[in-house]
Amino acid sequence: MGNELRKYEEFLGKGRENFLKKVEEAYKKFEETKTFYFPTWQYGEAKGTLFKLEVEDAPKFGQNAFIELDSGRTAFLSIDMQTDFAGTKGYVDVMGYDLKATAGPIEPIKNILETIRGTDIKVIHTREGHLPDLSDAPFNKVLRSKIIGKGTGIGETPEGGMGKLLVRGEPNWDIVDDLYPIEGEYIIDKAGKGAFGMSNIHLVLKNLGITHLVICGITTDVCVHTIMREANDYGYWCILLKDCTGATDEGNYKSAIKSIKMQGGVFGNVSDSETFIKAVKEAKLK
Amino acid sequence: MGNELRKYEEFLGKGRENFLKKVEEAYKKFEETKTFYFPTWQYGEAKGTLFKLEVEDAPKFGQNAFIELDSGRTAFLSIDMQTDFAGTKGYVDVMGYDLKATAGPIEPIKNILETIRGTDIKVIHTREGHLPDLSDAPFNKVLRSKIIGKGTGIGETPEGGMGKLLVRGEPNWDIVDDLYPIEGEYIIDKAGKGAFGMSNIHLVLKNLGITHLVICGITTDVCVHTIMREANDYGYWCILLKDCTGATDEGNYKSAIKSIKMQGGVFGNVSDSETFIKAVKEAKLK
Amino acid sequence: MGNELRKYEEFLGKGRENFLKKVEEAYKKFEETKTFYFPTWQYGEAKGTLFKLEVEDAPKFGQNAFIELDSGRTAFLSIDMQTDFAGTKGYVDVMGYDLKATAGPIEPIKNILETIRGTDIKVIHTREGHLPDLSDAPFNKVLRSKIIGKGTGIGETPEGGMGKLLVRGEPNWDIVDDLYPIEGEYIIDKAGKGAFGMSNIHLVLKNLGITHLVICGITTDVCVHTIMREANDYGYWCILLKDCTGATDEGNYKSAIKSIKMQGGVFGNVSDSETFIKAVKEAKLK
Amino acid sequence: MGNELRKYEEFLGKGRENFLKKVEEAYKKFEETKTFYFPTWQYGEAKGTLFKLEVEDAPKFGQNAFIELDSGRTAFLSIDMQTDFAGTKGYVDVMGYDLKATAGPIEPIKNILETIRGTDIKVIHTREGHLPDLSDAPFNKVLRSKIIGKGTGIGETPEGGMGKLLVRGEPNWDIVDDLYPIEGEYIIDKAGKGAFGMSNIHLVLKNLGITHLVICGITTDVCVHTIMREANDYGYWCILLKDCTGATDEGNYKSAIKSIKMQGGVFGNVSDSETFIKAVKEAKLK
């Protein structure tokens, strides 16, 4: 085994060396410009328009940095803006949480959609939900939801409700009217909090050639964070817009935002809708 | 399409109905006993010994509940207890964080290992790390680590350090001596914060027939939470032992713990080492 | 690194030793009985009824062996029995292939469904198809289908056709009437030839506690083989019923069957509908 | 549900329409030139040099077509050229198969490596193998290997053998000397026949920005076909070089090659080493 490993280090060292040269170059440019430039050595020349987005508390708290995006490889990912999470008699409402926090992001997300619709930034919406036979719903998930929902859980219709909670095809499961997809936008249906093991998002992002994700939606510490973590692990550049997301608990919301910024951006970066809209407008995207 | 969907609801409704009967039964038993019993209808009769573990703030904050585990289908998952995260001149140390928080869990995890070694509970250790050529390390991850690490990032050796940060095979990447695996234990090497898309954990857990995961390790809000989220999405019953985990920021640690308990246990449940050790000892596991 | 590996072999050797003891036991029992017994040490005691199914050319060509299944952990997997693959003006018909081969399995599959409906064997149907916006359809797949389809490819309606080829929700995409699912059966929609990376089958099989898959459907060398390969890689015991599957080319069909049997059953085993029906009837499943 | 679906078709139709326009354009260009051009609308402008590779029996048997590749986004994937599959006292030898077929591809692959080393085409080698504790080896896989191996299976050392069959780190598990990786090349270790669910290949291909895979290795109908199927499902353009691959059975080899070409290229395309080397030389890659 020792011999095999000796050989290993010989040829693997070169790969690391080459890769670290690219890192070194980007590092130096960052030190000068505080900008994470779009890595053309990795993805190729821009397909659309390159533009810069300011992100906060990067690389350290109190500092600001910039990420350069290629509009042709950027997706705006709106996570789970469904009645079940933000509307009356939906899943979150039945559990007894205040809807203010989860419905709050509707307005700023709407503003963004108005800005980017018509540009070459792709718009992708996700929906959490289960098949009508609940075959893709873990038993413990459904059981817990029934216990916390005072006897009404996933797959059941609450008194006065619109339909079965978190079940695909039910009115409460669909995206709220204010943010409903328009022609040319995409929807990804997922059977969990995350998306990469629970949907075909991997395939869709690959088909669309996406490298950067501008993320919003609900809830911050659950579905939004899970998807951001997964995407980040696969190397997607992720930027969460902090006013376009909400949680059922204010402290968890704040920590979820802070946690992203640790370790120089352990899950990506944080910006807000105003900054993003400004960047898009200035870039005059096609 | 309408016709097809009509047919759909006819046959799918029955599947949901059957499933919700099982949920209803478990719900009623929970209301009486505050216990999530091991679901034999789903997994079969116990392979080992059934025992109960008390979990806190479940189903609501201020309440306590119990989870019944089958020792033969339980894995104790120790996440990333590596020098890179808990030791001098490792990755976390180079970034400038205090090691107290991440090294803190070593003692309570050690106590647990002493208790369960020799029983039929499986012990699985994970390690975050990248191939020596960094081919499985996303560019942005390495770049960010270099920026926050004052010029020394993943794949590089810090001054006075033991080896290349987060690179497989380096001394700093390995598990700390106090918790080093012994014969018959398992190690899963993963290339990200999460494990399900970044390693063969899926295959290993399936081969071992695991249904319940008792989780510990570092860091709470990053790797531990990511893996717990993924496992929970796939239906594993997850219980985090709160004194056996630590984060680089105290507030994030607290929120990570709290966040698990939202929505009746959105990512699973929380207990501690003392409670777990007591439960194991009383169960007199083989 | 050498030191780390030395430690490695010390503790890993024990795990291998334990595992190989189980293999040795099963090997000896196989030598005596030609039976792959249900591994209770791994999955636990039977949930349903144990029964034996004869498989051909195992372990070597010209020999027969038996696999013991637990009815409560067995799924009958009917792959892509859709009009698009077996009916007039569907995808396969438009490409100019003879429908005899792909429609042939309908009758024997029907016989099996009549036998197992009402037992505790789970019935799962799969459908290949893409979202109406084709966001989950690879560009090269659609392009090739258009070229071979004389100008009509995936997402388009052939002259005199029932709907858009391979698009979810279209009549041609749905399962043929003779084999249409009934209440309590499951459907998995997948966006590729395979299922494990292209659908939530992983989650569904885990939720249902499946260990053994009795497989049929079309086409043998494409979707059926791809799914069987994936499931086998994850450790599922797979048995293909050779008269319940068909391909667009007779030689490819035969080789697909033969290929399974290489290396002592490299992708699982092969049986037929008569043998399976007899085994199920004799077992008197609940 | 009807209402929701009505809305669905409204906005999804536009996405399909846009996508089918790109397909229509590529289809017309193909009809004129018999060439699958590199889709810059999807991946962006070439990173390296564009060059054309002739493929056989495409779109129909008896016809030839061309695929345009971007050298900067192409990987040459050499699958499992390990002693265990092609050398004395390895896994395949112990099972009693003739090594001629599996060792045959060594020479033509060597020729290709000599041609492309130094260009910007990435070279990736895969190895099938299991952890020393066999925790990632399915029980049925190991058991079957022992039965067919006359008592010596995966994890055991055959009489006169070099080490434990298919175990990582053993000499027999490593790549044969003639094709051993050199500096700057990549290795992917996988725990199954396939790679996408059994290794981090997904992450590595994404990091390297690969779109096209030129595939060779052993065995044709097992590992090579499984990986080609998976990669094709995700939208990678796959071309198998038919003289650079071999199987344990000649008929299965031929059918595996033929099967790729069905349905206009259901798993990709087929070429050979001479054609590929000529194409690379004429392109004068950097």
PDB file of N, CA and C in Angstrom, chain C residues 122-188:
ATOM      1  N   LYS C 122     -45.436  -5.183  -2.607  1.00  0.00           N
ATOM      2  CA  LYS C 122     -45.748  -3.832  -3.092  1.00  0.00           C
ATOM      3  C   LYS C 122     -45.641  -3.793  -4.612  1.00  0.00           C
ATOM      4  N   VAL C 123     -46.517  -3.060  -5.255  1.00  0.00           N
ATOM      5  CA  VAL C 123     -46.451  -2.893  -6.706  1.00  0.00           C
ATOM      6  C   VAL C 123     -46.059  -1.453  -7.024  1.00  0.00           C
ATOM      7  N   ILE C 124     -44.960  -1.311  -7.739  1.00  0.00           N
ATOM      8  CA  ILE C 124     -44.478   0.026  -8.113  1.00  0.00           C
ATOM      9  C   ILE C 124     -44.366   0.102  -9.637  1.00  0.00           C
ATOM     10  N   HIS C 125     -44.971   1.107 -10.212  1.00  0.00           N
ATOM     11  CA  HIS C 125     -44.875   1.360 -11.652  1.00  0.00           C
ATOM     12  C   HIS C 125     -43.951   2.560 -11.860  1.00  0.00           C
ATOM     13  N   THR C 126     -43.147   2.525 -12.919  1.00  0.00           N
ATOM     14  CA  THR C 126     -42.391   3.731 -13.253  1.00  0.00           C
ATOM     15  C   THR C 126     -42.851   4.262 -14.615  1.00  0.00           C
ATOM     16  N   ARG C 127     -42.644   5.542 -14.801  1.00  0.00           N
ATOM     17  CA  ARG C 127     -42.928   6.183 -16.085  1.00  0.00           C
ATOM     18  C   ARG C 127     -41.749   7.080 -16.446  1.00  0.00           C
ATOM     19  N   GLU C 128     -41.240   6.950 -17.649  1.00  0.00           N
ATOM     20  CA  GLU C 128     -40.240   7.920 -18.118  1.00  0.00           C
ATOM     21  C   GLU C 128     -40.995   9.080 -18.746  1.00  0.00           C
ATOM     22  N   GLY C 129     -40.594  10.285 -18.420  1.00  0.00           N
ATOM     23  CA  GLY C 129     -41.266  11.432 -19.010  1.00  0.00           C
ATOM     24  C   GLY C 129     -40.625  12.717 -18.539  1.00  0.00           C
ATOM     25  N   HIS C 130     -40.898  13.785 -19.256  1.00  0.00           N
ATOM     26  CA  HIS C 130     -40.294  15.072 -18.917  1.00  0.00           C
ATOM     27  C   HIS C 130     -41.359  16.107 -18.594  1.00  0.00           C
ATOM     28  N   LEU C 131     -40.963  17.103 -17.823  1.00  0.00           N
ATOM     29  CA  LEU C 131     -41.853  18.204 -17.492  1.00  0.00           C
ATOM     30  C   LEU C 131     -42.307  18.875 -18.781  1.00  0.00           C
ATOM     31  N   PRO C 132     -43.510  19.436 -18.771  1.00  0.00           N
ATOM     32  CA  PRO C 132     -44.036  20.077 -19.984  1.00  0.00           C
ATOM     33  C   PRO C 132     -43.111  21.158 -20.559  1.00  0.00           C
ATOM     34  N   ASP C 133     -42.234  21.743 -19.731  1.00  0.00           N
ATOM     35  CA  ASP C 133     -41.318  22.757 -20.279  1.00  0.00           C
ATOM     36  C   ASP C 133     -39.981  22.135 -20.706  1.00  0.00           C
ATOM     37  N   LEU C 134     -39.857  20.840 -20.568  1.00  0.00           N
ATOM     38  CA  LEU C 134     -38.658  20.089 -20.975  1.00  0.00           C
ATOM     39  C   LEU C 134     -37.391  20.519 -20.232  1.00  0.00           C
ATOM     40  N   SER C 135     -37.577  21.187 -19.084  1.00  0.00           N
ATOM     41  CA  SER C 135     -36.401  21.662 -18.345  1.00  0.00           C
ATOM     42  C   SER C 135     -35.567  20.509 -17.795  1.00  0.00           C
ATOM     43  N   ASP C 136     -36.169  19.348 -17.670  1.00  0.00           N
ATOM     44  CA  ASP C 136     -35.424  18.187 -17.172  1.00  0.00           C
ATOM     45  C   ASP C 136     -35.068  17.208 -18.310  1.00  0.00           C
ATOM     46  N   ALA C 137     -35.142  17.694 -19.538  1.00  0.00           N
ATOM     47  CA  ALA C 137     -34.773  16.866 -20.691  1.00  0.00           C
ATOM     48  C   ALA C 137     -33.455  17.353 -21.268  1.00  0.00           C
ATOM     49  N   PRO C 138     -32.415  16.515 -21.242  1.00  0.00           N
ATOM     50  CA  PRO C 138     -31.134  16.936 -21.813  1.00  0.00           C
ATOM     51  C   PRO C 138     -31.290  17.277 -23.299  1.00  0.00           C
ATOM     52  N   PHE C 139     -30.596  18.310 -23.719  1.00  0.00           N
ATOM     53  CA  PHE C 139     -30.656  18.794 -25.103  1.00  0.00           C
ATOM     54  C   PHE C 139     -30.308  17.686 -26.095  1.00  0.00           C
ATOM     55  N   ASN C 140     -29.253  16.933 -25.838  1.00  0.00           N
ATOM     56  CA  ASN C 140     -28.855  15.898 -26.808  1.00  0.00           C
ATOM     57  C   ASN C 140     -29.894  14.779 -26.910  1.00  0.00           C
ATOM     58  N   LYS C 141     -30.564  14.482 -25.817  1.00  0.00           N
ATOM     59  CA  LYS C 141     -31.619  13.458 -25.845  1.00  0.00           C
ATOM     60  C   LYS C 141     -32.764  13.895 -26.770  1.00  0.00           C
ATOM     61  N   VAL C 142     -33.182  15.128 -26.616  1.00  0.00           N
ATOM     62  CA  VAL C 142     -34.308  15.630 -27.412  1.00  0.00           C
ATOM     63  C   VAL C 142     -33.897  15.748 -28.878  1.00  0.00           C
ATOM     64  N   LEU C 143     -32.697  16.254 -29.107  1.00  0.00           N
ATOM     65  CA  LEU C 143     -32.210  16.409 -30.482  1.00  0.00           C
ATOM     66  C   LEU C 143     -32.114  15.063 -31.200  1.00  0.00           C
ATOM     67  N   ARG C 144     -31.528  14.093 -30.539  1.00  0.00           N
ATOM     68  CA  ARG C 144     -31.409  12.763 -31.157  1.00  0.00           C
ATOM     69  C   ARG C 144     -32.785  12.168 -31.458  1.00  0.00           C
ATOM     70  N   SER C 145     -33.736  12.381 -30.570  1.00  0.00           N
ATOM     71  CA  SER C 145     -35.070  11.801 -30.777  1.00  0.00           C
ATOM     72  C   SER C 145     -35.741  12.435 -31.993  1.00  0.00           C
ATOM     73  N   LYS C 146     -35.454  13.700 -32.212  1.00  0.00           N
ATOM     74  CA  LYS C 146     -36.041  14.388 -33.367  1.00  0.00           C
ATOM     75  C   LYS C 146     -35.418  13.871 -34.663  1.00  0.00           C
ATOM     76  N   ILE C 147     -34.122  13.646 -34.625  1.00  0.00           N
ATOM     77  CA  ILE C 147     -33.423  13.162 -35.827  1.00  0.00           C
ATOM     78  C   ILE C 147     -33.907  11.756 -36.191  1.00  0.00           C
ATOM     79  N   ILE C 148     -33.971  10.875 -35.199  1.00  0.00           N
ATOM     80  CA  ILE C 148     -34.380   9.498 -35.497  1.00  0.00           C
ATOM     81  C   ILE C 148     -35.895   9.416 -35.740  1.00  0.00           C
ATOM     82  N   GLY C 149     -36.634  10.369 -35.197  1.00  0.00           N
ATOM     83  CA  GLY C 149     -38.097  10.375 -35.339  1.00  0.00           C
ATOM     84  C   GLY C 149     -38.576  11.099 -36.586  1.00  0.00           C
ATOM     85  N   LYS C 150     -37.704  11.251 -37.536  1.00  0.00           N
ATOM     86  CA  LYS C 150     -38.058  11.894 -38.814  1.00  0.00           C
ATOM     87  C   LYS C 150     -38.663  13.281 -38.598  1.00  0.00           C
ATOM     88  N   GLY C 151     -38.043  14.020 -37.695  1.00  0.00           N
ATOM     89  CA  GLY C 151     -38.490  15.388 -37.484  1.00  0.00           C
ATOM     90  C   GLY C 151     -39.420  15.579 -36.304  1.00  0.00           C
ATOM     91  N   THR C 152     -39.884  14.478 -35.737  1.00  0.00           N
ATOM     92  CA  THR C 152     -40.749  14.591 -34.566  1.00  0.00           C
ATOM     93  C   THR C 152     -40.071  13.940 -33.368  1.00  0.00           C
ATOM     94  N   GLY C 153     -39.742  14.750 -32.408  1.00  0.00           N
ATOM     95  CA  GLY C 153     -39.012  14.228 -31.259  1.00  0.00           C
ATOM     96  C   GLY C 153     -39.751  14.436 -29.953  1.00  0.00           C
ATOM     97  N   ILE C 154     -39.053  14.197 -28.866  1.00  0.00           N
ATOM     98  CA  ILE C 154     -39.599  14.399 -27.521  1.00  0.00           C
ATOM     99  C   ILE C 154     -40.165  15.812 -27.410  1.00  0.00           C
ATOM    100  N   GLY C 155     -41.354  15.923 -26.851  1.00  0.00           N
ATOM    101  CA  GLY C 155     -41.982  17.237 -26.673  1.00  0.00           C
ATOM    102  C   GLY C 155     -42.857  17.663 -27.832  1.00  0.00           C
ATOM    103  N   GLU C 156     -42.849  16.891 -28.913  1.00  0.00           N
ATOM    104  CA  GLU C 156     -43.667  17.223 -30.080  1.00  0.00           C
ATOM    105  C   GLU C 156     -44.746  16.160 -30.303  1.00  0.00           C
ATOM    106  N   THR C 157     -45.826  16.543 -30.961  1.00  0.00           N
ATOM    107  CA  THR C 157     -46.929  15.614 -31.229  1.00  0.00           C
ATOM    108  C   THR C 157     -46.819  15.080 -32.651  1.00  0.00           C
ATOM    109  N   PRO C 158     -46.688  13.761 -32.813  1.00  0.00           N
ATOM    110  CA  PRO C 158     -46.615  13.204 -34.170  1.00  0.00           C
ATOM    111  C   PRO C 158     -47.963  13.314 -34.875  1.00  0.00           C
ATOM    112  N   GLU C 159     -47.914  13.296 -36.178  1.00  0.00           N
ATOM    113  CA  GLU C 159     -49.161  13.371 -36.953  1.00  0.00           C
ATOM    114  C   GLU C 159     -50.085  12.233 -36.544  1.00  0.00           C
ATOM    115  N   GLY C 160     -51.279  12.566 -36.198  1.00  0.00           N
ATOM    116  CA  GLY C 160     -52.244  11.559 -35.778  1.00  0.00           C
ATOM    117  C   GLY C 160     -51.983  11.029 -34.383  1.00  0.00           C
ATOM    118  N   GLY C 161     -51.029  11.618 -33.677  1.00  0.00           N
ATOM    119  CA  GLY C 161     -50.664  11.153 -32.341  1.00  0.00           C
ATOM    120  C   GLY C 161     -51.611  11.648 -31.261  1.00  0.00           C
ATOM    121  N   MET C 162     -51.432  11.127 -30.061  1.00  0.00           N
ATOM    122  CA  MET C 162     -52.323  11.460 -28.954  1.00  0.00           C
ATOM    123  C   MET C 162     -51.844  12.677 -28.166  1.00  0.00           C
ATOM    124  N   GLY C 163     -50.567  12.978 -28.286  1.00  0.00           N
ATOM    125  CA  GLY C 163     -50.042  14.092 -27.506  1.00  0.00           C
ATOM    126  C   GLY C 163     -48.547  14.188 -27.674  1.00  0.00           C
ATOM    127  N   LYS C 164     -47.942  15.069 -26.893  1.00  0.00           N
ATOM    128  CA  LYS C 164     -46.502  15.309 -26.983  1.00  0.00           C
ATOM    129  C   LYS C 164     -45.721  14.101 -26.465  1.00  0.00           C
ATOM    130  N   LEU C 165     -44.756  13.672 -27.244  1.00  0.00           N
ATOM    131  CA  LEU C 165     -43.990  12.475 -26.899  1.00  0.00           C
ATOM    132  C   LEU C 165     -43.219  12.635 -25.593  1.00  0.00           C
ATOM    133  N   LEU C 166     -43.335  11.638 -24.740  1.00  0.00           N
ATOM    134  CA  LEU C 166     -42.595  11.558 -23.472  1.00  0.00           C
ATOM    135  C   LEU C 166     -42.790  12.759 -22.540  1.00  0.00           C
ATOM    136  N   VAL C 167     -43.918  13.433 -22.671  1.00  0.00           N
ATOM    137  CA  VAL C 167     -44.185  14.571 -21.793  1.00  0.00           C
ATOM    138  C   VAL C 167     -45.216  14.176 -20.732  1.00  0.00           C
ATOM    139  N   ARG C 168     -44.899  14.479 -19.488  1.00  0.00           N
ATOM    140  CA  ARG C 168     -45.783  14.135 -18.369  1.00  0.00           C
ATOM    141  C   ARG C 168     -47.176  14.745 -18.554  1.00  0.00           C
ATOM    142  N   GLY C 169     -48.188  13.920 -18.323  1.00  0.00           N
ATOM    143  CA  GLY C 169     -49.557  14.406 -18.400  1.00  0.00           C
ATOM    144  C   GLY C 169     -50.219  14.118 -19.736  1.00  0.00           C
ATOM    145  N   GLU C 170     -49.429  13.763 -20.747  1.00  0.00           N
ATOM    146  CA  GLU C 170     -49.996  13.446 -22.069  1.00  0.00           C
ATOM    147  C   GLU C 170     -50.528  12.011 -22.049  1.00  0.00           C
ATOM    148  N   PRO C 171     -51.581  11.726 -22.825  1.00  0.00           N
ATOM    149  CA  PRO C 171     -52.163  10.365 -22.809  1.00  0.00           C
ATOM    150  C   PRO C 171     -51.157   9.288 -23.230  1.00  0.00           C
ATOM    151  N   ASN C 172     -50.324   9.591 -24.214  1.00  0.00           N
ATOM    152  CA  ASN C 172     -49.333   8.624 -24.700  1.00  0.00           C
ATOM    153  C   ASN C 172     -48.253   8.310 -23.666  1.00  0.00           C
ATOM    154  N   TRP C 173     -48.060   9.229 -22.733  1.00  0.00           N
ATOM    155  CA  TRP C 173     -47.034   9.054 -21.707  1.00  0.00           C
ATOM    156  C   TRP C 173     -47.510   8.130 -20.580  1.00  0.00           C
ATOM    157  N   ASP C 174     -48.810   7.980 -20.480  1.00  0.00           N
ATOM    158  CA  ASP C 174     -49.339   7.244 -19.322  1.00  0.00           C
ATOM    159  C   ASP C 174     -49.224   5.723 -19.532  1.00  0.00           C
ATOM    160  N   ILE C 175     -49.435   5.005 -18.467  1.00  0.00           N
ATOM    161  CA  ILE C 175     -49.336   3.540 -18.473  1.00  0.00           C
ATOM    162  C   ILE C 175     -50.487   2.952 -19.282  1.00  0.00           C
ATOM    163  N   VAL C 176     -50.213   1.882 -20.018  1.00  0.00           N
ATOM    164  CA  VAL C 176     -51.246   1.279 -20.864  1.00  0.00           C
ATOM    165  C   VAL C 176     -52.399   0.767 -20.001  1.00  0.00           C
ATOM    166  N   ASP C 177     -53.599   0.826 -20.555  1.00  0.00           N
ATOM    167  CA  ASP C 177     -54.810   0.494 -19.789  1.00  0.00           C
ATOM    168  C   ASP C 177     -54.735  -0.882 -19.124  1.00  0.00           C
ATOM    169  N   ASP C 178     -54.202  -1.857 -19.855  1.00  0.00           N
ATOM    170  CA  ASP C 178     -54.182  -3.232 -19.328  1.00  0.00           C
ATOM    171  C   ASP C 178     -53.408  -3.374 -18.025  1.00  0.00           C
ATOM    172  N   LEU C 179     -52.467  -2.486 -17.811  1.00  0.00           N
ATOM    173  CA  LEU C 179     -51.618  -2.603 -16.622  1.00  0.00           C
ATOM    174  C   LEU C 179     -51.778  -1.409 -15.697  1.00  0.00           C
ATOM    175  N   TYR C 180     -52.855  -0.643 -15.908  1.00  0.00           N
ATOM    176  CA  TYR C 180     -52.978   0.598 -15.142  1.00  0.00           C
ATOM    177  C   TYR C 180     -53.029   0.323 -13.630  1.00  0.00           C
ATOM    178  N   PRO C 181     -52.300   1.118 -12.874  1.00  0.00           N
ATOM    179  CA  PRO C 181     -52.250   0.943 -11.414  1.00  0.00           C
ATOM    180  C   PRO C 181     -53.645   0.961 -10.790  1.00  0.00           C
ATOM    181  N   ILE C 182     -53.797   0.190  -9.744  1.00  0.00           N
ATOM    182  CA  ILE C 182     -55.040   0.270  -8.972  1.00  0.00           C
ATOM    183  C   ILE C 182     -54.729   0.852  -7.600  1.00  0.00           C
ATOM    184  N   GLU C 183     -55.742   1.035  -6.812  1.00  0.00           N
ATOM    185  CA  GLU C 183     -55.565   1.697  -5.518  1.00  0.00           C
ATOM    186  C   GLU C 183     -54.535   0.975  -4.657  1.00  0.00           C
ATOM    187  N   GLY C 184     -53.695   1.763  -4.028  1.00  0.00           N
ATOM    188  CA  GLY C 184     -52.677   1.189  -3.154  1.00  0.00           C
ATOM    189  C   GLY C 184     -51.372   0.875  -3.864  1.00  0.00           C
ATOM    190  N   GLU C 185     -51.325   1.063  -5.168  1.00  0.00           N
ATOM    191  CA  GLU C 185     -50.065   0.858  -5.887  1.00  0.00           C
ATOM    192  C   GLU C 185     -49.332   2.194  -6.023  1.00  0.00           C
ATOM    193  N   TYR C 186     -48.067   2.112  -6.394  1.00  0.00           N
ATOM    194  CA  TYR C 186     -47.245   3.313  -6.424  1.00  0.00           C
ATOM    195  C   TYR C 186     -46.764   3.636  -7.836  1.00  0.00           C
ATOM    196  N   ILE C 187     -46.536   4.900  -8.089  1.00  0.00           N
ATOM    197  CA  ILE C 187     -45.980   5.320  -9.373  1.00  0.00           C
ATOM    198  C   ILE C 187     -44.764   6.197  -9.109  1.00  0.00           C
ATOM    199  N   ILE C 188     -43.692   5.931  -9.838  1.00  0.00           N
ATOM    200  CA  ILE C 188     -42.509   6.785  -9.750  1.00  0.00           C
ATOM    201  C   ILE C 188     -42.244   7.382 -11.130  1.00  0.00           C
TER     202      ILE C 188
END
